[in-house]
């Protein structure tokens, strides 16, 4: 494994042995740029108590552009959209107070490591 979540240069060693017991070793320095990851909570409590009031996926090493988050109700109607990684969903639908239930989210985001678009889909529960 590579230490922590940090990029950097790490020595990698491969040792092979043939059927006669002869070994050979190859050493190479491998550069690890970054670790792209997405964490999305599966529940939040939009009750204005200052804790877990907003649904917002946490992204590491995104490209800083091409962000698209959408949330849908159980009938497939879009109830929230954001193109800003810092703007999450407060649980409101058309300005109405949050309703307890399960919603589907879809996130499209550009990976900052390989510069490709990724799509993620999941469920989030709105709890009282």
CSV table of C-alpha atoms in Angstrom, one decimal:
chain,number,residue,atom,x,y,z
A,1,UNK,CA,0.0,0.0,0.0
A,2,UNK,CA,0.9,3.6,-0.4
A,3,UNK,CA,1.1,5.8,2.7
A,4,UNK,CA,-2.0,7.7,3.6
A,5,UNK,CA,-3.8,9.6,0.9
A,6,UNK,CA,-0.9,11.7,-0.2
A,7,UNK,CA,0.5,11.8,-3.7
A,8,UNK,CA,4.3,11.5,-4.1
A,9,UNK,CA,6.9,9.2,-5.5
A,10,UNK,CA,7.2,5.7,-4.0
A,11,UNK,CA,9.8,2.9,-4.6
A,12,UNK,CA,8.2,-0.3,-5.8
A,13,UNK,CA,10.1,-3.6,-5.8
A,14,UNK,CA,9.2,-6.8,-7.7
A,15,UNK,CA,11.1,-10.0,-7.0
A,16,UNK,CA,10.4,-13.1,-9.2
A,17,UNK,CA,11.7,-16.6,-8.8
A,18,UNK,CA,11.8,-19.2,-11.6
A,19,UNK,CA,11.3,-23.0,-11.2
A,20,UNK,CA,15.1,-23.5,-10.6
A,21,UNK,CA,15.1,-21.1,-7.6
A,22,UNK,CA,16.9,-18.3,-9.5
A,23,UNK,CA,15.6,-14.8,-8.5
A,24,UNK,CA,15.6,-11.5,-10.2
A,25,UNK,CA,14.6,-8.1,-8.8
A,26,UNK,CA,13.3,-5.0,-10.5
A,27,UNK,CA,13.0,-1.7,-8.7
A,28,UNK,CA,11.0,1.3,-10.1
A,29,UNK,CA,9.9,4.6,-8.6
A,30,UNK,CA,6.1,5.0,-9.2
A,31,UNK,CA,4.6,8.5,-9.1
A,32,UNK,CA,1.2,8.7,-7.4
A,33,UNK,CA,-0.4,12.0,-8.4
A,34,UNK,CA,-3.7,12.1,-6.5
A,35,UNK,CA,-6.5,10.0,-5.2
A,36,UNK,CA,-9.9,10.9,-6.7
A,37,UNK,CA,-12.7,9.8,-4.5
A,38,UNK,CA,-16.3,10.7,-3.8
A,39,UNK,CA,-18.1,10.3,-0.5
A,40,UNK,CA,-21.8,10.8,-0.3
A,41,UNK,CA,-23.7,10.5,3.0
A,42,UNK,CA,-26.7,8.1,2.9
A,43,UNK,CA,-28.8,10.3,5.2
A,44,UNK,CA,-29.0,13.8,6.6
A,45,UNK,CA,-31.2,15.7,9.0
A,46,UNK,CA,-32.3,19.1,7.6
A,47,UNK,CA,-33.7,20.3,10.9
A,48,UNK,CA,-31.6,23.5,11.3
A,49,UNK,CA,-29.7,22.2,14.4
A,50,UNK,CA,-26.4,22.9,12.7
A,51,UNK,CA,-25.5,19.2,12.3
A,52,UNK,CA,-25.9,17.3,9.0
A,53,UNK,CA,-28.4,19.9,7.7
A,54,UNK,CA,-27.3,19.7,4.1
A,55,UNK,CA,-26.7,16.8,1.7
A,56,UNK,CA,-23.4,17.5,-0.1
A,57,UNK,CA,-21.1,14.8,-1.6
A,58,UNK,CA,-17.4,15.3,-0.5
A,59,UNK,CA,-15.1,15.0,-3.5
A,60,UNK,CA,-11.3,14.7,-3.4
A,61,UNK,CA,-9.1,15.7,-6.3
A,62,UNK,CA,-11.8,16.8,-8.7
A,63,UNK,CA,-10.9,19.0,-11.7
A,64,UNK,CA,-12.8,22.0,-10.2
A,65,UNK,CA,-15.1,22.2,-13.2
A,66,UNK,CA,-17.9,20.1,-14.9
A,67,UNK,CA,-19.9,19.5,-11.6
A,68,UNK,CA,-23.5,18.5,-11.8
A,69,UNK,CA,-25.5,17.2,-8.8
A,70,UNK,CA,-29.2,16.4,-9.1
A,71,UNK,CA,-31.7,14.9,-6.6
A,72,UNK,CA,-34.9,13.2,-7.5
A,73,UNK,CA,-38.0,12.2,-5.5
A,74,UNK,CA,-39.4,8.6,-5.6
A,75,UNK,CA,-41.5,9.5,-8.7
A,76,UNK,CA,-38.4,10.6,-10.6
A,77,UNK,CA,-39.1,14.3,-10.4
A,78,UNK,CA,-36.0,16.5,-10.0
A,79,UNK,CA,-36.2,18.3,-6.7
A,80,UNK,CA,-32.7,19.9,-6.6
A,81,UNK,CA,-29.9,20.8,-8.9
A,82,UNK,CA,-26.5,22.3,-8.4
A,83,UNK,CA,-23.5,23.0,-10.6
A,84,UNK,CA,-21.4,24.2,-7.7
A,85,UNK,CA,-19.4,21.7,-5.5
A,86,UNK,CA,-20.0,23.9,-2.4
A,87,UNK,CA,-23.8,24.1,-2.8
A,88,UNK,CA,-25.7,21.2,-1.2
A,89,UNK,CA,-29.4,20.3,-0.8
A,90,UNK,CA,-31.2,21.6,2.3
A,91,UNK,CA,-34.0,19.1,1.8
A,92,UNK,CA,-36.5,21.6,0.6
A,93,UNK,CA,-38.7,20.9,-2.4
A,94,UNK,CA,-40.1,23.9,-4.2
A,95,UNK,CA,-39.5,26.0,-1.1
A,96,UNK,CA,-41.5,23.7,1.2
A,97,UNK,CA,-40.0,22.3,4.4
A,98,UNK,CA,-38.1,18.9,4.1
A,99,UNK,CA,-40.2,15.8,3.9
A,100,UNK,CA,-38.9,12.6,5.5
A,101,UNK,CA,-38.2,9.9,2.8
A,102,UNK,CA,-35.7,8.4,0.4
A,103,UNK,CA,-34.4,10.3,-2.6
A,104,UNK,CA,-32.1,9.4,-5.5
A,105,UNK,CA,-29.1,11.5,-6.3
A,106,UNK,CA,-27.0,11.6,-9.4
A,107,UNK,CA,-23.6,13.2,-9.6
A,108,UNK,CA,-21.5,13.9,-12.7
A,109,UNK,CA,-18.0,15.3,-11.9
A,110,UNK,CA,-14.7,15.5,-13.7
A,111,UNK,CA,-11.9,13.5,-12.1
A,112,UNK,CA,-8.9,15.7,-11.5
A,113,UNK,CA,-6.4,12.8,-11.7
A,114,UNK,CA,-7.2,11.5,-15.2
A,115,UNK,CA,-9.5,14.4,-16.3
A,116,UNK,CA,-12.4,12.1,-17.3
A,117,UNK,CA,-16.0,12.5,-16.4
A,118,UNK,CA,-17.4,10.1,-13.7
A,119,UNK,CA,-21.0,9.5,-12.8
A,120,UNK,CA,-22.3,8.3,-9.4
A,121,UNK,CA,-25.8,7.4,-8.4
A,122,UNK,CA,-27.1,6.7,-4.9
A,123,UNK,CA,-29.9,7.1,-2.3
A,124,UNK,CA,-30.1,9.6,0.5
A,125,UNK,CA,-32.6,9.5,3.3
A,126,UNK,CA,-34.1,12.7,4.7
A,127,UNK,CA,-34.5,12.1,8.4
A,128,UNK,CA,-36.5,14.3,10.9
